[in-house]
mmCIF file of C-alpha atoms in Angstrom:
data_model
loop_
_atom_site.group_PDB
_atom_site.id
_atom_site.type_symbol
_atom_site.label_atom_id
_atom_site.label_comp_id
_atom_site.label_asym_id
_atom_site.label_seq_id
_atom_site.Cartn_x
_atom_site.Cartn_y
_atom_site.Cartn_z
ATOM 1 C CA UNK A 1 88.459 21.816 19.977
ATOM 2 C CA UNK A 2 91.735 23.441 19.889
ATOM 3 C CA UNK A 3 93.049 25.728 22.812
ATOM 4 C CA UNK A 4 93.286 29.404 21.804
ATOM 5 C CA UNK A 5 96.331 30.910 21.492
ATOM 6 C CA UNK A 6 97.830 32.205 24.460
ATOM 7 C CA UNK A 7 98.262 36.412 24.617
ATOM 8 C CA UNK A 8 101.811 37.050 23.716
ATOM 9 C CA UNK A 9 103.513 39.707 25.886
ATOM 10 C CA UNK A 10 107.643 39.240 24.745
ATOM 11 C CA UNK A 11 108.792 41.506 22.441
ATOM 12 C CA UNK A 12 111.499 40.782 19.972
ATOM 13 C CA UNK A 13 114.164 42.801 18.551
ATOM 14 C CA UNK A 14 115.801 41.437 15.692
ATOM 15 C CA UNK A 15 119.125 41.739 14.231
ATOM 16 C CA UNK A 16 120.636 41.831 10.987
ATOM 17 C CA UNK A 17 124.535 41.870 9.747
ATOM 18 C CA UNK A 18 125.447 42.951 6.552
ATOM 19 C CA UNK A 19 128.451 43.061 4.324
ATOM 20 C CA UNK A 20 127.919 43.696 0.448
ATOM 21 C CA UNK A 21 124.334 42.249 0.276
ATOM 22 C CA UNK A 22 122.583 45.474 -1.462
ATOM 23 C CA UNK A 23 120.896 42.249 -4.224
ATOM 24 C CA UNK A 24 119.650 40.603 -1.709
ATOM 25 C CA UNK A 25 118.890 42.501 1.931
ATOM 26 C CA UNK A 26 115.620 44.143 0.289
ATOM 27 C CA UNK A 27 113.414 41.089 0.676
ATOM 28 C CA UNK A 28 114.796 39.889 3.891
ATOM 29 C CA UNK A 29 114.151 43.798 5.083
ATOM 30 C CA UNK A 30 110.632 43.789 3.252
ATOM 31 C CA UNK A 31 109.296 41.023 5.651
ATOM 32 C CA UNK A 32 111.360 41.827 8.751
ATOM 33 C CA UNK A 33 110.282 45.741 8.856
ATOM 34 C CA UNK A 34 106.744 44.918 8.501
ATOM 35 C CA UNK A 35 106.586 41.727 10.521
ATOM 36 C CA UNK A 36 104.216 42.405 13.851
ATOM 37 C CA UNK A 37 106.294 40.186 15.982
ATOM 38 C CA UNK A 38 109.181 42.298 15.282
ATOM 39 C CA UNK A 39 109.587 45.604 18.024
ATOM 40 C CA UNK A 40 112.821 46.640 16.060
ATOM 41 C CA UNK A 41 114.873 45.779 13.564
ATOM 42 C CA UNK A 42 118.380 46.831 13.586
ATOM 43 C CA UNK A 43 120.685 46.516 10.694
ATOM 44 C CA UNK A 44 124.388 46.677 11.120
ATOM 45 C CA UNK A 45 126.767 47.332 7.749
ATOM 46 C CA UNK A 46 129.857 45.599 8.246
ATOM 47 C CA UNK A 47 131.943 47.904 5.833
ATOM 48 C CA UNK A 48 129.785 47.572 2.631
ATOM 49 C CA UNK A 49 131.468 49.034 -0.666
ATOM 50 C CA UNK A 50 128.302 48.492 -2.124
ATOM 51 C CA UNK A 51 124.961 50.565 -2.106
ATOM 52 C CA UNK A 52 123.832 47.810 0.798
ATOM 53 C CA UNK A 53 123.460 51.536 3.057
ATOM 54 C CA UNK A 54 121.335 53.169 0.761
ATOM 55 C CA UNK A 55 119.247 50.264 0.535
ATOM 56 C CA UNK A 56 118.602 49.922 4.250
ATOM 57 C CA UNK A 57 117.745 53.605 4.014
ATOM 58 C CA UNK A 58 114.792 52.759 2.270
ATOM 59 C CA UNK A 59 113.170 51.217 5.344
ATOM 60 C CA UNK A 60 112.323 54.402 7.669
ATOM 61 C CA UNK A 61 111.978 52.040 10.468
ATOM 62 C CA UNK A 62 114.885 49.633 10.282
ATOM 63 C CA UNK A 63 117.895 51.341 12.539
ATOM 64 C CA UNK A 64 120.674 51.509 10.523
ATOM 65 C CA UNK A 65 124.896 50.912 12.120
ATOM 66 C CA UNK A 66 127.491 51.483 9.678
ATOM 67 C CA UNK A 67 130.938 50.534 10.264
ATOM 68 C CA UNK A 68 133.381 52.302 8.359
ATOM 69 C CA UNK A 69 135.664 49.491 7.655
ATOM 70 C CA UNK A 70 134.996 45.597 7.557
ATOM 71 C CA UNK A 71 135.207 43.571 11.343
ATOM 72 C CA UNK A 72 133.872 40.551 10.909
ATOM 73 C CA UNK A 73 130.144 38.865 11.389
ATOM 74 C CA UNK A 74 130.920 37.869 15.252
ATOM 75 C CA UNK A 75 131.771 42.059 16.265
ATOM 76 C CA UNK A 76 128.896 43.026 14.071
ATOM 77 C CA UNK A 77 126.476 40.917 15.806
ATOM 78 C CA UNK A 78 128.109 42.180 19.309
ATOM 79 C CA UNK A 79 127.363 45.745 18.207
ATOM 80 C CA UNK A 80 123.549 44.708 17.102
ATOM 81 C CA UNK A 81 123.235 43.249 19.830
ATOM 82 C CA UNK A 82 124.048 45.725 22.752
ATOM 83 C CA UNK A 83 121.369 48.534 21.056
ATOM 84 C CA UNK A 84 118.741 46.035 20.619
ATOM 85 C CA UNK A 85 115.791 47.101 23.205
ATOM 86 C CA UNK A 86 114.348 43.739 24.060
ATOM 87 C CA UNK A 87 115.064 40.523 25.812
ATOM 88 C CA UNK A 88 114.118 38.302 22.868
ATOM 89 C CA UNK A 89 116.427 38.820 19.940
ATOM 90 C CA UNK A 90 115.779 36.983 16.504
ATOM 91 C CA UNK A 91 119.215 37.005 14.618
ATOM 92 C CA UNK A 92 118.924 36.783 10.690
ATOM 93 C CA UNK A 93 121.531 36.533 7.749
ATOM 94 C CA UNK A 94 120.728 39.243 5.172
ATOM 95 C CA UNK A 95 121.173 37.139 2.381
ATOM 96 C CA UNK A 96 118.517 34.678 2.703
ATOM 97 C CA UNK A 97 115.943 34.247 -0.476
ATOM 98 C CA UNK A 98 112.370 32.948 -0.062
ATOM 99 C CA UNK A 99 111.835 34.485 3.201
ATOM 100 C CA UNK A 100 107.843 35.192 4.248
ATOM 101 C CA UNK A 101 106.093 36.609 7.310
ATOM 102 C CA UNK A 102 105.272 33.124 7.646
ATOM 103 C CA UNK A 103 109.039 31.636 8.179
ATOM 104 C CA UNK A 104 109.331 34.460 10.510
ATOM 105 C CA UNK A 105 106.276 33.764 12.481
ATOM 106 C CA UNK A 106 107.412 29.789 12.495
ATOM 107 C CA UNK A 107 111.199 30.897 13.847
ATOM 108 C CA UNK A 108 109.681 33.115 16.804
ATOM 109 C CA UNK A 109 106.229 30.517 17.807
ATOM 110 C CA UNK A 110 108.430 28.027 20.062
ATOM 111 C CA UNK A 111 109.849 30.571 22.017
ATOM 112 C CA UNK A 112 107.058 32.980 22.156
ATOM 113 C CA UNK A 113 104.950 29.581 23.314
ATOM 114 C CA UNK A 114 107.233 28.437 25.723
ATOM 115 C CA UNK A 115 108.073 25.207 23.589
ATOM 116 C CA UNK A 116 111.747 25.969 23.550
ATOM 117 C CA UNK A 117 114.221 28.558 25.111
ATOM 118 C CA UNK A 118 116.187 28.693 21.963
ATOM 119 C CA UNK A 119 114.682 27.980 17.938
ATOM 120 C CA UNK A 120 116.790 27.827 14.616
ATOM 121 C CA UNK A 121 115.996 27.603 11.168
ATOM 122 C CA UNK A 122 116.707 24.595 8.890
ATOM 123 C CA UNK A 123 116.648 26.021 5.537
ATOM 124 C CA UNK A 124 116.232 24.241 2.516
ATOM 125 C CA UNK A 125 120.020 24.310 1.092
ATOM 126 C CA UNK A 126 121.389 23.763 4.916
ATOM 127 C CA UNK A 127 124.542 21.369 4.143
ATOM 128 C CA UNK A 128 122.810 17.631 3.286
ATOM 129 C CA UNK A 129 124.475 16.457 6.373
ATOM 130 C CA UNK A 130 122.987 18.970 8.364
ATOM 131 C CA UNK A 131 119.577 18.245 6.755
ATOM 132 C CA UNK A 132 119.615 14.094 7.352
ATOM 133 C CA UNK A 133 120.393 14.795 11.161
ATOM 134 C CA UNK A 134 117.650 17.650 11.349
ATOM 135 C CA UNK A 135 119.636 20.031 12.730
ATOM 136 C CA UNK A 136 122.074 23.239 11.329
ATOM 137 C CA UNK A 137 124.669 23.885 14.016
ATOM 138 C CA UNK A 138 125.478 26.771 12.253
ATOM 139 C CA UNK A 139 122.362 28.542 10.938
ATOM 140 C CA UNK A 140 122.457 32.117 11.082
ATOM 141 C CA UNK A 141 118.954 32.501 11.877
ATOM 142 C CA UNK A 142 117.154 31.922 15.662
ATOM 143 C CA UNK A 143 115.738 33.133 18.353
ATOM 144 C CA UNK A 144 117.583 33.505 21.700
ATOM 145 C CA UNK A 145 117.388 35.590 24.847
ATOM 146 C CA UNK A 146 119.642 38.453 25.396
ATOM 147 C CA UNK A 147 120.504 37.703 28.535
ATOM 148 C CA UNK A 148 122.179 34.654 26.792
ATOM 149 C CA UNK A 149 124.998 36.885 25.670
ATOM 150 C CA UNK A 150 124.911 39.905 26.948
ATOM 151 C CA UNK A 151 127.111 39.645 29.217
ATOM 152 C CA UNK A 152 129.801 38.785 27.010
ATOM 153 C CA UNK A 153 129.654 41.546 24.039
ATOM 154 C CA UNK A 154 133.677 41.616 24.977
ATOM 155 C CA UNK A 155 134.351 38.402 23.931
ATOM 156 C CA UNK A 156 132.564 38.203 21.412
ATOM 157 C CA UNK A 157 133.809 41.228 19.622
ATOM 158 C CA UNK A 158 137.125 39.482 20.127
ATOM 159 C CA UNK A 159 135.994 36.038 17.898
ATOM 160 C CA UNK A 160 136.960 35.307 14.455
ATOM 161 C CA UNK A 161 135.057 37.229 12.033
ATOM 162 C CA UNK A 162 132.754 33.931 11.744
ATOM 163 C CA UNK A 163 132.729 32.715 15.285
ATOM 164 C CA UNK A 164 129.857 34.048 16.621
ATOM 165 C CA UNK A 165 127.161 30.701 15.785
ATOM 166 C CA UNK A 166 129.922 28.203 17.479
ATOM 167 C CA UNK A 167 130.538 30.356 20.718
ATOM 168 C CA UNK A 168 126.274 30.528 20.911
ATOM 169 C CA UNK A 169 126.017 26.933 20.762
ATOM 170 C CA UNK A 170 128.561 26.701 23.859
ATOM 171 C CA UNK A 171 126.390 29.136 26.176
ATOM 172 C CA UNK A 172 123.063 26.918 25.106
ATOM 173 C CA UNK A 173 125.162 23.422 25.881
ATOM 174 C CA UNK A 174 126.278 24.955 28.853
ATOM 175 C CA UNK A 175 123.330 25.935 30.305
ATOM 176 C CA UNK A 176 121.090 22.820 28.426
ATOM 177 C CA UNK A 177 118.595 25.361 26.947
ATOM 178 C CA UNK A 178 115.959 23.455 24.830
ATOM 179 C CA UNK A 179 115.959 23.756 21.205
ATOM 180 C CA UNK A 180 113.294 24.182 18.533
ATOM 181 C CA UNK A 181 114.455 23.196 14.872
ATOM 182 C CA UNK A 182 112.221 25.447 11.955
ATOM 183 C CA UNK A 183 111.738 24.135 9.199
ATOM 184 C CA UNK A 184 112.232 26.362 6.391
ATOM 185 C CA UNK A 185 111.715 24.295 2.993
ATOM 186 C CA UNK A 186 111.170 27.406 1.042
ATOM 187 C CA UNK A 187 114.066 29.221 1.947
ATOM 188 C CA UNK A 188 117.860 29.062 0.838
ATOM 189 C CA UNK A 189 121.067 31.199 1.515
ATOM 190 C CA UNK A 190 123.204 32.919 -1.064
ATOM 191 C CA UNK A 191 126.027 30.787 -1.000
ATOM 192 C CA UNK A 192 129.950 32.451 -1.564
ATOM 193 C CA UNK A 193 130.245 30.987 -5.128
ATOM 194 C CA UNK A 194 127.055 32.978 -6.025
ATOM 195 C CA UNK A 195 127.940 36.484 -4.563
ATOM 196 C CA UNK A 196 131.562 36.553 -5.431
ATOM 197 C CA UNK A 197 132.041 33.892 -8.179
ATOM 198 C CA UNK A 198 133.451 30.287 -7.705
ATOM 199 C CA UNK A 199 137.028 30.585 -7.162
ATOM 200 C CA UNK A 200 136.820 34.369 -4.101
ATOM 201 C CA UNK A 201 133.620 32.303 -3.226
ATOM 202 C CA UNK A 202 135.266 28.875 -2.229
ATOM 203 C CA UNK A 203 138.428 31.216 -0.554
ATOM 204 C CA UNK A 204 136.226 32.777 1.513
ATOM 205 C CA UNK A 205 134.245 29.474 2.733
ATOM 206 C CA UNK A 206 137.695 28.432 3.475
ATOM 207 C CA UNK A 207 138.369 31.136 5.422
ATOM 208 C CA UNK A 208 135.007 30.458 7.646
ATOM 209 C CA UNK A 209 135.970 27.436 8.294
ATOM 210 C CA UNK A 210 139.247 28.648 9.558
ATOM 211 C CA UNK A 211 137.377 30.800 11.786
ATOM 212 C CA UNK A 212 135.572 27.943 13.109
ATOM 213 C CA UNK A 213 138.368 25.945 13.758
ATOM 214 C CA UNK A 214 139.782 29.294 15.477
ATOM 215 C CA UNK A 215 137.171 28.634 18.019
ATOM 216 C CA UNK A 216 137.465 25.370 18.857
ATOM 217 C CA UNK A 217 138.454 22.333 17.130
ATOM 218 C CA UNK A 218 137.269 19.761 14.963
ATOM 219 C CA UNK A 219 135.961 16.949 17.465
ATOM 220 C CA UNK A 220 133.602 19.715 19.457
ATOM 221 C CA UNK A 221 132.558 20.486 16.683
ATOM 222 C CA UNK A 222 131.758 17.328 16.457
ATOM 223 C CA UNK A 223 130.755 17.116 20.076
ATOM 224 C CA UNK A 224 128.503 20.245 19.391
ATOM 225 C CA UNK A 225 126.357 19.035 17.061
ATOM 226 C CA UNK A 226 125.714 15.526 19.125
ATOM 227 C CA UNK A 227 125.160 17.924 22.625
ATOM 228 C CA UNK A 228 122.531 20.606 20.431
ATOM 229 C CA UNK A 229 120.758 17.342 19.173
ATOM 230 C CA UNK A 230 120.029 16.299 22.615
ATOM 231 C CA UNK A 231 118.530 19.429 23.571
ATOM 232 C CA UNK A 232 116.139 19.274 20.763
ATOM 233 C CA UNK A 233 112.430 19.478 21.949
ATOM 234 C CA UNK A 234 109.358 18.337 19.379
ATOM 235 C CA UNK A 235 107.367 21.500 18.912
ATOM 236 C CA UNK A 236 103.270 21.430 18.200
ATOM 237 C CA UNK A 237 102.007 22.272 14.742
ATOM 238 C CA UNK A 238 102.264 26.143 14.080
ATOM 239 C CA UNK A 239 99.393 27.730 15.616
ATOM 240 C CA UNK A 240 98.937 30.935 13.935
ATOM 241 C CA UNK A 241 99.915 34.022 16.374
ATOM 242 C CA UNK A 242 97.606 36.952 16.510
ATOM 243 C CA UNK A 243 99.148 40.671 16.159
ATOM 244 C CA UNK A 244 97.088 41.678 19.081
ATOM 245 C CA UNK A 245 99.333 43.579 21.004
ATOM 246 C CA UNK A 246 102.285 43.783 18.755
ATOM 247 C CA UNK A 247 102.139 47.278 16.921
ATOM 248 C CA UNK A 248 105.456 49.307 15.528
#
């Protein structure tokens, strides 16, 4: 006999940065807008050049910051971030393909449960490295509380434009917050090479790492990944979470 599911009272409000992904933020919008775990979702254009606005605009619920020139991931997030409504916030990359209500559901369950303070996705083209250790130090997607940064939206606007994963992973060490690791087989990321062909692509994964070496070097990264792995906590199987007492 399996123990019902307990009534889920958190709200989440997730958040979504987006630079030049009008091909691809549709389907990660068409699950995230309808999801019932979801209070809000808040979409912030980093810049675009492309039609990635008017493709937000399609989704009358999704709240919709535009930024009139390009700042980076890390002061995106920070502006997300400070307008979202609840204390649970689930962060996704707009440029994920495969996504389902189910991944979704999967990413929010350890929190919502009280399994882990902290859950991130391992998707199915995370880095092989990444993949044999079973965890993705820097995986876009989780859920975290707001409290966790909140109180440092200054800072963070003030990170390299791809600092914002490393500088999370030092307020979770810090403070030992247990992790969940999701499992997302179905699901990949667009990589560089894909979006903006091989030789812009591989520049601008070069310049991402540079970020990440802009906030902090090589061995804690190194350290990072070895601290995070220690805080990982074995989850239960998925128990399916009602909507009751999640509506838009």
């Amino acid at each position: 006999m399996t123990s019902p599911v307990p009534e889920i009272t958190d709200r989440i409000s997730c958040v979504i940065c987006a630079f030049n992904e009008a091909p691809r933020i549709a389907d990660v919008l068409a699950v995230a807008s309808t999801h019932p775990l979801l209070y809000e979702v808040i979409v912030v254009d980093d810049g675009s050049t492309d039609n990635t606005v008017e493709i937000v605009r399609r989704f009358p619920s999704v709240t919709l910051i535009s930024y009139a020139v390009n700042k980076g991931k890390s002061s995106a997030m920070a502006t997300g971030i400070a307008m979202a409504q609840c204390e649970l916030l689930m962060l996704l990359d707009a440029d994920l393909k495969g996504l389902t209500h189910e991944h979704v559901t999967a990413l929010a369950t350890p929190v919502l449960l009280g399994e882990a303070s902290v859950s991130i996705s391992l998707r199915q083209n995370s880095l092989s490295i990444f993949r044999a250790i079973g965890l993705d130090f820097v995986s876009g997607e989780r859920v975290i509380s707001k409290e966790l940064v909140s109180n440092l939206l200054g800072e963070i606007h003030l990170l390299p434009r791809f600092g914002i994963e490393v500088f999370m992973n030092r307020q979770i060490i810090e403070r030992r917050l247990s992790i969940a690791v999701t499992n997302w087989p179905q699901v990949t990321q667009s990589r560089k090479t894909e979006k903006m062909g091989y030789r812009k692509g591989i520049m601008a994964e070069l310049r991402m790492v540079a970020d990440l070496l802009q906030v902090t070097y090589p061995l804690v990264l190194i350290s990072q990944t070895y601290h995070l792995r220690s805080l990982r906590v074995a989850i239960s199987p998925i128990r399916r979470l009602e909507a009751t007492g999640f509506t838009r």
